[in-house]
Amino acid sequence: MGVPICGACRRPIEERVVTALGKHWHVEHFVCAKCEKPFLGHRHYENRGLAYCETHYHQLFGNLCFICNQVCAGDVFTALNKAWCVEHFSCTVCDQKLTQKSKFYEYDEKPVCKKCYEKFPSELRQRLRESHENTMKKPT
């Protein structure tokens, strides 16, 4: 068996070797596909043949909380095309915690509880309803 060739620089690897993604790498050349920082022994996440650090993997493909911008630990609440830590999913007006059973409305791409929504001026509620209805209509 010969000297392995680095998947990044295509040069021989004569010291420590990282084997990942079906290739061999110099330790300093095995990097996150997004931020290009070397893993240096830290865990990497794979997607479509590329390696990512935990933060960028979750940012690009997973569950990064819309509020705290951290990886959602434990249960994840998905709403409004975003991921939220369960403890961070709350009304954007009054900060009341919302659950999967809570009635909420979308305002400025954020959740608003029913109580706060009902305090909005009627013209605003009407525009939000119309906007929601137009979004929900399927093209013919």
mmCIF file of N, CA and C in Angstrom:
data_model
loop_
_atom_site.group_PDB
_atom_site.id
_atom_site.type_symbol
_atom_site.label_atom_id
_atom_site.label_comp_id
_atom_site.label_asym_id
_atom_site.label_seq_id
_atom_site.Cartn_x
_atom_site.Cartn_y
_atom_site.Cartn_z
ATOM 1 N N MET A 1 0.845 -1.182 0.000
ATOM 2 C CA MET A 1 0.000 0.000 0.000
ATOM 3 C C MET A 1 0.891 1.245 0.000
ATOM 4 N N GLY A 2 0.608 2.190 -0.882
ATOM 5 C CA GLY A 2 1.445 3.374 -1.029
ATOM 6 C C GLY A 2 1.069 4.481 -0.059
ATOM 7 N N VAL A 3 1.730 5.595 -0.220
ATOM 8 C CA VAL A 3 1.464 6.778 0.598
ATOM 9 C C VAL A 3 0.135 7.378 0.137
ATOM 10 N N PRO A 4 -0.781 7.663 1.083
ATOM 11 C CA PRO A 4 -2.073 8.229 0.674
ATOM 12 C C PRO A 4 -1.925 9.642 0.106
ATOM 13 N N ILE A 5 -2.835 9.988 -0.790
ATOM 14 C CA ILE A 5 -2.847 11.308 -1.429
ATOM 15 C C ILE A 5 -3.995 12.123 -0.840
ATOM 16 N N CYS A 6 -3.731 13.383 -0.510
ATOM 17 C CA CYS A 6 -4.728 14.271 0.094
ATOM 18 C C CYS A 6 -5.834 14.612 -0.912
ATOM 19 N N GLY A 7 -7.082 14.489 -0.457
ATOM 20 C CA GLY A 7 -8.233 14.810 -1.303
ATOM 21 C C GLY A 7 -8.356 16.284 -1.619
ATOM 22 N N ALA A 8 -7.657 17.144 -0.893
ATOM 23 C CA ALA A 8 -7.737 18.589 -1.134
ATOM 24 C C ALA A 8 -6.581 19.079 -2.011
ATOM 25 N N CYS A 9 -5.354 18.824 -1.577
ATOM 26 C CA CYS A 9 -4.191 19.390 -2.281
ATOM 27 C C CYS A 9 -3.559 18.414 -3.273
ATOM 28 N N ARG A 10 -3.998 17.153 -3.241
ATOM 29 C CA ARG A 10 -3.504 16.103 -4.145
ATOM 30 C C ARG A 10 -2.015 15.781 -3.937
ATOM 31 N N ARG A 11 -1.479 16.114 -2.759
ATOM 32 C CA ARG A 11 -0.082 15.821 -2.450
ATOM 33 C C ARG A 11 -0.030 14.632 -1.493
ATOM 34 N N PRO A 12 1.104 13.933 -1.445
ATOM 35 C CA PRO A 12 1.235 12.793 -0.535
ATOM 36 C C PRO A 12 1.111 13.226 0.933
ATOM 37 N N ILE A 13 0.535 12.332 1.722
ATOM 38 C CA ILE A 13 0.387 12.588 3.159
ATOM 39 C C ILE A 13 1.409 11.719 3.873
ATOM 40 N N GLU A 14 2.365 12.349 4.507
ATOM 41 C CA GLU A 14 3.432 11.598 5.147
ATOM 42 C C GLU A 14 3.310 11.571 6.660
ATOM 43 N N GLU A 15 2.400 12.371 7.233
ATOM 44 C CA GLU A 15 2.228 12.371 8.688
ATOM 45 C C GLU A 15 0.835 11.855 9.016
ATOM 46 N N ARG A 16 0.141 12.531 9.941
ATOM 47 C CA ARG A 16 -1.194 12.083 10.339
ATOM 48 C C ARG A 16 -2.165 12.192 9.174
ATOM 49 N N VAL A 17 -3.041 11.200 9.075
ATOM 50 C CA VAL A 17 -4.003 11.124 7.980
ATOM 51 C C VAL A 17 -5.413 11.128 8.553
ATOM 52 N N VAL A 18 -6.297 11.897 7.931
ATOM 53 C CA VAL A 18 -7.728 11.827 8.242
ATOM 54 C C VAL A 18 -8.366 11.082 7.085
ATOM 55 N N THR A 19 -9.159 10.068 7.403
ATOM 56 C CA THR A 19 -9.888 9.346 6.372
ATOM 57 C C THR A 19 -11.365 9.631 6.573
ATOM 58 N N ALA A 20 -11.973 10.282 5.587
ATOM 59 C CA ALA A 20 -13.392 10.640 5.661
ATOM 60 C C ALA A 20 -13.905 10.898 4.254
ATOM 61 N N LEU A 21 -15.188 10.739 4.077
ATOM 62 C CA LEU A 21 -15.840 10.995 2.789
ATOM 63 C C LEU A 21 -15.220 10.159 1.675
ATOM 64 N N GLY A 22 -14.682 9.002 2.038
ATOM 65 C CA GLY A 22 -14.082 8.111 1.052
ATOM 66 C C GLY A 22 -12.729 8.580 0.532
ATOM 67 N N LYS A 23 -12.107 9.526 1.222
ATOM 68 C CA LYS A 23 -10.809 10.061 0.800
ATOM 69 C C LYS A 23 -9.876 10.174 2.000
ATOM 70 N N HIS A 24 -8.623 10.485 1.698
ATOM 71 C CA HIS A 24 -7.622 10.763 2.727
ATOM 72 C C HIS A 24 -7.308 12.257 2.681
ATOM 73 N N TRP A 25 -6.983 12.824 3.848
ATOM 74 C CA TRP A 25 -6.751 14.268 3.947
ATOM 75 C C TRP A 25 -5.586 14.554 4.885
ATOM 76 N N HIS A 26 -4.826 15.612 4.581
ATOM 77 C CA HIS A 26 -3.949 16.173 5.595
ATOM 78 C C HIS A 26 -4.878 16.695 6.686
ATOM 79 N N VAL A 27 -4.476 16.606 7.935
ATOM 80 C CA VAL A 27 -5.320 17.055 9.048
ATOM 81 C C VAL A 27 -5.786 18.495 8.830
ATOM 82 N N GLU A 28 -4.881 19.352 8.403
ATOM 83 C CA GLU A 28 -5.230 20.770 8.225
ATOM 84 C C GLU A 28 -6.057 21.041 6.963
ATOM 85 N N HIS A 29 -6.187 20.051 6.081
ATOM 86 C CA HIS A 29 -6.966 20.238 4.852
ATOM 87 C C HIS A 29 -8.378 19.663 4.948
ATOM 88 N N PHE A 30 -8.663 18.933 6.011
ATOM 89 C CA PHE A 30 -10.026 18.416 6.191
ATOM 90 C C PHE A 30 -10.817 19.499 6.912
ATOM 91 N N VAL A 31 -11.603 20.274 6.126
ATOM 92 C CA VAL A 31 -12.239 21.492 6.629
ATOM 93 C C VAL A 31 -13.743 21.506 6.348
ATOM 94 N N CYS A 32 -14.438 22.376 7.057
ATOM 95 C CA CYS A 32 -15.864 22.612 6.838
ATOM 96 C C CYS A 32 -16.058 23.214 5.442
ATOM 97 N N ALA A 33 -17.023 22.696 4.697
ATOM 98 C CA ALA A 33 -17.288 23.188 3.346
ATOM 99 C C ALA A 33 -17.809 24.620 3.337
ATOM 100 N N LYS A 34 -18.321 25.105 4.456
ATOM 101 C CA LYS A 34 -18.866 26.468 4.524
ATOM 102 C C LYS A 34 -17.834 27.472 5.050
ATOM 103 N N CYS A 35 -17.305 27.237 6.249
ATOM 104 C CA CYS A 35 -16.399 28.222 6.869
ATOM 105 C C CYS A 35 -14.920 27.919 6.618
ATOM 106 N N GLU A 36 -14.637 26.738 6.102
ATOM 107 C CA GLU A 36 -13.278 26.309 5.768
ATOM 108 C C GLU A 36 -12.339 26.207 6.963
ATOM 109 N N LYS A 37 -12.898 26.083 8.163
ATOM 110 C CA LYS A 37 -12.056 25.866 9.343
ATOM 111 C C LYS A 37 -11.775 24.372 9.462
ATOM 112 N N PRO A 38 -10.524 24.003 9.779
ATOM 113 C CA PRO A 38 -10.199 22.584 9.949
ATOM 114 C C PRO A 38 -10.929 21.993 11.158
ATOM 115 N N PHE A 39 -11.278 20.728 11.045
ATOM 116 C CA PHE A 39 -11.968 20.056 12.152
ATOM 117 C C PHE A 39 -11.008 19.735 13.293
ATOM 118 N N LEU A 40 -9.760 19.459 12.967
ATOM 119 C CA LEU A 40 -8.724 19.184 13.973
ATOM 120 C C LEU A 40 -9.215 18.247 15.070
ATOM 121 N N GLY A 41 -9.823 17.152 14.651
ATOM 122 C CA GLY A 41 -10.285 16.146 15.603
ATOM 123 C C GLY A 41 -11.705 16.344 16.091
ATOM 124 N N HIS A 42 -12.323 17.491 15.811
ATOM 125 C CA HIS A 42 -13.714 17.702 16.210
ATOM 126 C C HIS A 42 -14.650 16.980 15.241
ATOM 127 N N ARG A 43 -15.848 16.725 15.701
ATOM 128 C CA ARG A 43 -16.841 16.004 14.908
ATOM 129 C C ARG A 43 -17.211 16.800 13.656
ATOM 130 N N HIS A 44 -17.440 16.066 12.572
ATOM 131 C CA HIS A 44 -17.949 16.685 11.350
ATOM 132 C C HIS A 44 -19.265 16.015 10.973
ATOM 133 N N TYR A 45 -20.047 16.701 10.170
ATOM 134 C CA TYR A 45 -21.342 16.209 9.697
ATOM 135 C C TYR A 45 -21.287 16.177 8.178
ATOM 136 N N GLU A 46 -21.823 15.117 7.596
ATOM 137 C CA GLU A 46 -21.742 14.956 6.148
ATOM 138 C C GLU A 46 -23.095 15.183 5.493
ATOM 139 N N ASN A 47 -23.051 15.812 4.313
ATOM 140 C CA ASN A 47 -24.244 15.974 3.498
ATOM 141 C C ASN A 47 -23.801 16.114 2.052
ATOM 142 N N ARG A 48 -24.321 15.253 1.194
ATOM 143 C CA ARG A 48 -24.039 15.272 -0.246
ATOM 144 C C ARG A 48 -22.544 15.277 -0.546
ATOM 145 N N GLY A 49 -21.828 14.452 0.181
ATOM 146 C CA GLY A 49 -20.406 14.294 -0.084
ATOM 147 C C GLY A 49 -19.502 15.391 0.445
ATOM 148 N N LEU A 50 -20.064 16.306 1.249
ATOM 149 C CA LEU A 50 -19.258 17.379 1.827
ATOM 150 C C LEU A 50 -19.308 17.305 3.347
ATOM 151 N N ALA A 51 -18.270 17.831 3.989
ATOM 152 C CA ALA A 51 -18.191 17.828 5.453
ATOM 153 C C ALA A 51 -18.475 19.232 5.979
ATOM 154 N N TYR A 52 -19.207 19.295 7.097
ATOM 155 C CA TYR A 52 -19.570 20.573 7.708
ATOM 156 C C TYR A 52 -19.334 20.512 9.209
ATOM 157 N N CYS A 53 -19.004 21.673 9.802
ATOM 158 C CA CYS A 53 -18.964 21.760 11.261
ATOM 159 C C CYS A 53 -20.412 21.713 11.755
ATOM 160 N N GLU A 54 -20.592 21.481 13.043
ATOM 161 C CA GLU A 54 -21.939 21.331 13.599
ATOM 162 C C GLU A 54 -22.808 22.559 13.331
ATOM 163 N N THR A 55 -22.277 23.729 13.562
ATOM 164 C CA THR A 55 -23.055 24.963 13.384
ATOM 165 C C THR A 55 -23.531 25.121 11.948
ATOM 166 N N HIS A 56 -22.636 24.977 10.990
ATOM 167 C CA HIS A 56 -23.024 25.189 9.596
ATOM 168 C C HIS A 56 -23.888 24.059 9.058
ATOM 169 N N TYR A 57 -23.674 22.837 9.526
ATOM 170 C CA TYR A 57 -24.551 21.745 9.098
ATOM 171 C C TYR A 57 -25.991 22.047 9.504
ATOM 172 N N HIS A 58 -26.182 22.401 10.763
ATOM 173 C CA HIS A 58 -27.540 22.677 11.234
ATOM 174 C C HIS A 58 -28.099 23.955 10.607
ATOM 175 N N GLN A 59 -27.248 24.926 10.371
ATOM 176 C CA GLN A 59 -27.695 26.168 9.736
ATOM 177 C C GLN A 59 -28.187 25.887 8.316
ATOM 178 N N LEU A 60 -27.478 25.054 7.591
ATOM 179 C CA LEU A 60 -27.816 24.779 6.198
ATOM 180 C C LEU A 60 -28.863 23.690 6.028
ATOM 181 N N PHE A 61 -28.838 22.673 6.879
ATOM 182 C CA PHE A 61 -29.677 21.503 6.645
ATOM 183 C C PHE A 61 -30.546 21.113 7.827
ATOM 184 N N GLY A 62 -30.338 21.725 8.959
ATOM 185 C CA GLY A 62 -30.981 21.193 10.142
ATOM 186 C C GLY A 62 -31.733 22.202 10.950
ATOM 187 N N ASN A 63 -31.645 22.028 12.222
ATOM 188 C CA ASN A 63 -32.496 22.732 13.163
ATOM 189 C C ASN A 63 -31.724 23.753 13.988
ATOM 190 N N LEU A 64 -31.509 24.912 13.405
ATOM 191 C CA LEU A 64 -30.898 26.024 14.116
ATOM 192 C C LEU A 64 -32.040 26.925 14.558
ATOM 193 N N CYS A 65 -32.138 27.180 15.840
ATOM 194 C CA CYS A 65 -33.263 27.941 16.395
ATOM 195 C C CYS A 65 -33.301 29.357 15.823
ATOM 196 N N PHE A 66 -34.482 29.761 15.377
ATOM 197 C CA PHE A 66 -34.692 31.090 14.805
ATOM 198 C C PHE A 66 -34.412 32.194 15.824
ATOM 199 N N ILE A 67 -34.617 31.922 17.110
ATOM 200 C CA ILE A 67 -34.444 32.933 18.156
ATOM 201 C C ILE A 67 -33.007 32.988 18.677
ATOM 202 N N CYS A 68 -32.490 31.851 19.152
ATOM 203 C CA CYS A 68 -31.167 31.869 19.797
ATOM 204 C C CYS A 68 -30.020 31.564 18.840
ATOM 205 N N ASN A 69 -30.355 31.119 17.614
ATOM 206 C CA ASN A 69 -29.357 30.817 16.594
ATOM 207 C C ASN A 69 -28.404 29.699 17.015
ATOM 208 N N GLN A 70 -28.857 28.850 17.939
ATOM 209 C CA GLN A 70 -28.078 27.693 18.376
ATOM 210 C C GLN A 70 -28.772 26.428 17.870
ATOM 211 N N VAL A 71 -28.036 25.323 17.864
ATOM 212 C CA VAL A 71 -28.628 24.049 17.481
ATOM 213 C C VAL A 71 -29.722 23.709 18.480
ATOM 214 N N CYS A 72 -30.903 23.363 17.980
ATOM 215 C CA CYS A 72 -32.019 23.009 18.861
ATOM 216 C C CYS A 72 -31.675 21.727 19.607
ATOM 217 N N ALA A 73 -31.670 21.803 20.913
ATOM 218 C CA ALA A 73 -31.397 20.638 21.751
ATOM 219 C C ALA A 73 -32.722 19.985 22.104
ATOM 220 N N GLY A 74 -32.781 18.682 22.007
ATOM 221 C CA GLY A 74 -34.015 17.980 22.350
ATOM 222 C C GLY A 74 -35.083 18.196 21.298
ATOM 223 N N ASP A 75 -36.308 18.416 21.765
ATOM 224 C CA ASP A 75 -37.429 18.585 20.848
ATOM 225 C C ASP A 75 -37.288 19.872 20.047
ATOM 226 N N VAL A 76 -37.813 19.831 18.840
ATOM 227 C CA VAL A 76 -37.764 20.971 17.931
ATOM 228 C C VAL A 76 -39.181 21.335 17.551
ATOM 229 N N PHE A 77 -39.492 22.612 17.554
ATOM 230 C CA PHE A 77 -40.798 23.091 17.115
ATOM 231 C C PHE A 77 -40.592 23.708 15.738
ATOM 232 N N THR A 78 -41.318 23.215 14.751
ATOM 233 C CA THR A 78 -41.210 23.740 13.397
ATOM 234 C C THR A 78 -42.489 24.475 13.051
ATOM 235 N N ALA A 79 -42.358 25.755 12.716
ATOM 236 C CA ALA A 79 -43.507 26.572 12.330
ATOM 237 C C ALA A 79 -43.014 27.724 11.474
ATOM 238 N N LEU A 80 -43.865 28.183 10.576
ATOM 239 C CA LEU A 80 -43.550 29.341 9.731
ATOM 240 C C LEU A 80 -42.250 29.117 8.955
ATOM 241 N N ASN A 81 -42.029 27.870 8.545
ATOM 242 C CA ASN A 81 -40.828 27.484 7.792
ATOM 243 C C ASN A 81 -39.531 27.756 8.547
ATOM 244 N N LYS A 82 -39.591 27.670 9.863
ATOM 245 C CA LYS A 82 -38.416 27.878 10.707
ATOM 246 C C LYS A 82 -38.390 26.822 11.807
ATOM 247 N N ALA A 83 -37.216 26.627 12.393
ATOM 248 C CA ALA A 83 -37.080 25.738 13.546
ATOM 249 C C ALA A 83 -36.910 26.598 14.794
ATOM 250 N N TRP A 84 -37.440 26.117 15.902
ATOM 251 C CA TRP A 84 -37.382 26.841 17.171
ATOM 252 C C TRP A 84 -37.082 25.835 18.280
ATOM 253 N N CYS A 85 -36.263 26.218 19.256
ATOM 254 C CA CYS A 85 -36.192 25.442 20.491
ATOM 255 C C CYS A 85 -37.593 25.524 21.096
ATOM 256 N N VAL A 86 -38.074 24.451 21.674
ATOM 257 C CA VAL A 86 -39.431 24.450 22.232
ATOM 258 C C VAL A 86 -39.613 25.600 23.216
ATOM 259 N N GLU A 87 -38.596 25.858 24.036
ATOM 260 C CA GLU A 87 -38.730 26.920 25.042
ATOM 261 C C GLU A 87 -38.674 28.327 24.440
ATOM 262 N N HIS A 88 -38.269 28.447 23.167
ATOM 263 C CA HIS A 88 -38.189 29.765 22.529
ATOM 264 C C HIS A 88 -39.380 30.083 21.632
ATOM 265 N N PHE A 89 -40.274 29.114 21.433
ATOM 266 C CA PHE A 89 -41.428 29.381 20.568
ATOM 267 C C PHE A 89 -42.479 30.111 21.388
ATOM 268 N N SER A 90 -42.579 31.417 21.167
ATOM 269 C CA SER A 90 -43.494 32.246 21.956
ATOM 270 C C SER A 90 -44.017 33.398 21.110
ATOM 271 N N CYS A 91 -45.046 34.032 21.622
ATOM 272 C CA CYS A 91 -45.647 35.189 20.959
ATOM 273 C C CYS A 91 -44.613 36.303 20.863
ATOM 274 N N THR A 92 -44.481 36.862 19.695
ATOM 275 C CA THR A 92 -43.503 37.927 19.489
ATOM 276 C C THR A 92 -43.915 39.242 20.147
ATOM 277 N N VAL A 93 -45.195 39.362 20.532
ATOM 278 C CA VAL A 93 -45.689 40.589 21.162
ATOM 279 C C VAL A 93 -45.595 40.506 22.684
ATOM 280 N N CYS A 94 -46.187 39.454 23.276
ATOM 281 C CA CYS A 94 -46.262 39.376 24.747
ATOM 282 C C CYS A 94 -45.317 38.347 25.355
ATOM 283 N N ASP A 95 -44.634 37.569 24.524
ATOM 284 C CA ASP A 95 -43.675 36.558 24.964
ATOM 285 C C ASP A 95 -44.320 35.351 25.651
ATOM 286 N N GLN A 96 -45.631 35.171 25.499
ATOM 287 C CA GLN A 96 -46.304 33.989 26.056
ATOM 288 C C GLN A 96 -45.813 32.752 25.311
ATOM 289 N N LYS A 97 -45.440 31.715 26.061
ATOM 290 C CA LYS A 97 -44.992 30.472 25.452
ATOM 291 C C LYS A 97 -46.140 29.850 24.664
ATOM 292 N N LEU A 98 -45.820 29.332 23.479
ATOM 293 C CA LEU A 98 -46.809 28.679 22.634
ATOM 294 C C LEU A 98 -46.476 27.196 22.553
ATOM 295 N N THR A 99 -47.495 26.384 22.398
ATOM 296 C CA THR A 99 -47.320 24.940 22.251
ATOM 297 C C THR A 99 -47.854 24.532 20.889
ATOM 298 N N GLN A 100 -47.746 23.240 20.598
ATOM 299 C CA GLN A 100 -48.273 22.742 19.330
ATOM 300 C C GLN A 100 -49.784 22.914 19.248
ATOM 301 N N LYS A 101 -50.447 22.989 20.381
ATOM 302 C CA LYS A 101 -51.902 23.133 20.394
ATOM 303 C C LYS A 101 -52.346 24.592 20.448
ATOM 304 N N SER A 102 -51.411 25.512 20.641
ATOM 305 C CA SER A 102 -51.753 26.937 20.738
ATOM 306 C C SER A 102 -52.207 27.476 19.385
ATOM 307 N N LYS A 103 -53.238 28.299 19.437
ATOM 308 C CA LYS A 103 -53.676 29.014 18.235
ATOM 309 C C LYS A 103 -52.777 30.238 18.111
ATOM 310 N N PHE A 104 -52.132 30.391 16.952
ATOM 311 C CA PHE A 104 -51.302 31.571 16.741
ATOM 312 C C PHE A 104 -51.437 32.025 15.295
ATOM 313 N N TYR A 105 -51.024 33.240 15.057
ATOM 314 C CA TYR A 105 -51.090 33.847 13.735
ATOM 315 C C TYR A 105 -49.694 34.285 13.330
ATOM 316 N N GLU A 106 -49.493 34.413 12.032
ATOM 317 C CA GLU A 106 -48.207 34.879 11.530
ATOM 318 C C GLU A 106 -48.265 36.381 11.307
ATOM 319 N N TYR A 107 -47.290 37.074 11.860
ATOM 320 C CA TYR A 107 -47.147 38.505 11.621
ATOM 321 C C TYR A 107 -45.664 38.798 11.439
ATOM 322 N N ASP A 108 -45.302 39.329 10.290
ATOM 323 C CA ASP A 108 -43.905 39.632 9.992
ATOM 324 C C ASP A 108 -43.026 38.387 10.142
ATOM 325 N N GLU A 109 -43.557 37.254 9.687
ATOM 326 C CA GLU A 109 -42.875 35.955 9.725
ATOM 327 C C GLU A 109 -42.578 35.465 11.133
ATOM 328 N N LYS A 110 -43.341 35.950 12.105
ATOM 329 C CA LYS A 110 -43.168 35.541 13.502
ATOM 330 C C LYS A 110 -44.533 35.200 14.083
ATOM 331 N N PRO A 111 -44.559 34.357 15.133
ATOM 332 C CA PRO A 111 -45.843 33.975 15.731
ATOM 333 C C PRO A 111 -46.405 35.045 16.665
ATOM 334 N N VAL A 112 -47.714 35.194 16.615
ATOM 335 C CA VAL A 112 -48.441 36.092 17.513
ATOM 336 C C VAL A 112 -49.602 35.287 18.091
ATOM 337 N N CYS A 113 -49.753 35.296 19.421
ATOM 338 C CA CYS A 113 -50.834 34.538 20.050
ATOM 339 C C CYS A 113 -52.188 35.148 19.673
ATOM 340 N N LYS A 114 -53.240 34.360 19.857
ATOM 341 C CA LYS A 114 -54.586 34.803 19.492
ATOM 342 C C LYS A 114 -54.979 36.074 20.242
ATOM 343 N N LYS A 115 -54.647 36.139 21.524
ATOM 344 C CA LYS A 115 -55.013 37.297 22.348
ATOM 345 C C LYS A 115 -54.388 38.587 21.802
ATOM 346 N N CYS A 116 -53.109 38.553 21.464
ATOM 347 C CA CYS A 116 -52.439 39.741 20.917
ATOM 348 C C CYS A 116 -52.944 40.059 19.512
ATOM 349 N N TYR A 117 -53.170 39.012 18.717
ATOM 350 C CA TYR A 117 -53.682 39.215 17.358
ATOM 351 C C TYR A 117 -55.016 39.946 17.391
ATOM 352 N N GLU A 118 -55.872 39.572 18.328
ATOM 353 C CA GLU A 118 -57.195 40.194 18.419
ATOM 354 C C GLU A 118 -57.112 41.661 18.843
ATOM 355 N N LYS A 119 -55.984 42.088 19.395
ATOM 356 C CA LYS A 119 -55.787 43.497 19.760
ATOM 357 C C LYS A 119 -55.282 44.330 18.576
ATOM 358 N N PHE A 120 -54.872 43.668 17.499
ATOM 359 C CA PHE A 120 -54.421 44.401 16.317
ATOM 360 C C PHE A 120 -55.589 45.195 15.742
ATOM 361 N N PRO A 121 -55.335 46.324 15.103
ATOM 362 C CA PRO A 121 -56.410 47.063 14.431
ATOM 363 C C PRO A 121 -57.087 46.175 13.381
ATOM 364 N N SER A 122 -58.386 46.357 13.220
ATOM 365 C CA SER A 122 -59.144 45.491 12.307
ATOM 366 C C SER A 122 -58.597 45.558 10.879
ATOM 367 N N GLU A 123 -58.116 46.724 10.448
ATOM 368 C CA GLU A 123 -57.559 46.842 9.092
ATOM 369 C C GLU A 123 -56.324 45.939 8.929
ATOM 370 N N LEU A 124 -55.489 45.904 9.952
ATOM 371 C CA LEU A 124 -54.296 45.060 9.902
ATOM 372 C C LEU A 124 -54.689 43.589 9.869
ATOM 373 N N ARG A 125 -55.631 43.192 10.718
ATOM 374 C CA ARG A 125 -56.087 41.794 10.716
ATOM 375 C C ARG A 125 -56.641 41.416 9.345
ATOM 376 N N GLN A 126 -57.399 42.311 8.725
ATOM 377 C CA GLN A 126 -57.966 42.042 7.401
ATOM 378 C C GLN A 126 -56.855 41.854 6.363
ATOM 379 N N ARG A 127 -55.843 42.730 6.379
ATOM 380 C CA ARG A 127 -54.723 42.594 5.443
ATOM 381 C C ARG A 127 -53.971 41.284 5.668
ATOM 382 N N LEU A 128 -53.780 40.911 6.923
ATOM 383 C CA LEU A 128 -53.086 39.653 7.224
ATOM 384 C C LEU A 128 -53.893 38.458 6.734
ATOM 385 N N ARG A 129 -55.215 38.495 6.937
ATOM 386 C CA ARG A 129 -56.081 37.410 6.442
ATOM 387 C C ARG A 129 -55.994 37.306 4.926
ATOM 388 N N GLU A 130 -56.099 38.439 4.244
ATOM 389 C CA GLU A 130 -56.035 38.440 2.779
ATOM 390 C C GLU A 130 -54.680 37.941 2.289
ATOM 391 N N SER A 131 -53.625 38.367 2.933
ATOM 392 C CA SER A 131 -52.288 37.917 2.566
ATOM 393 C C SER A 131 -52.161 36.409 2.751
ATOM 394 N N HIS A 132 -52.679 35.905 3.867
ATOM 395 C CA HIS A 132 -52.636 34.466 4.139
ATOM 396 C C HIS A 132 -53.445 33.703 3.099
ATOM 397 N N GLU A 133 -54.631 34.201 2.766
ATOM 398 C CA GLU A 133 -55.481 33.540 1.769
ATOM 399 C C GLU A 133 -54.798 33.521 0.405
ATOM 400 N N ASN A 134 -54.165 34.616 0.017
ATOM 401 C CA ASN A 134 -53.463 34.665 -1.269
ATOM 402 C C ASN A 134 -52.281 33.709 -1.295
ATOM 403 N N THR A 135 -51.610 33.571 -0.175
ATOM 404 C CA THR A 135 -50.482 32.646 -0.081
ATOM 405 C C THR A 135 -50.952 31.204 -0.197
ATOM 406 N N MET A 136 -52.125 30.927 0.374
ATOM 407 C CA MET A 136 -52.633 29.555 0.403
ATOM 408 C C MET A 136 -53.268 29.130 -0.922
ATOM 409 N N LYS A 137 -53.640 30.069 -1.784
ATOM 410 C CA LYS A 137 -54.260 29.727 -3.067
ATOM 411 C C LYS A 137 -53.258 29.008 -3.941
ATOM 412 N N LYS A 138 -53.747 27.966 -4.574
ATOM 413 C CA LYS A 138 -52.893 27.206 -5.480
ATOM 414 C C LYS A 138 -53.052 27.776 -6.888
ATOM 415 N N PRO A 139 -51.971 27.811 -7.669
ATOM 416 C CA PRO A 139 -52.092 28.298 -9.042
ATOM 417 C C PRO A 139 -52.975 27.361 -9.857
ATOM 418 N N THR A 140 -53.738 27.929 -10.780
ATOM 419 C CA THR A 140 -54.635 27.102 -11.609
ATOM 420 C C THR A 140 -54.083 26.875 -12.978
#
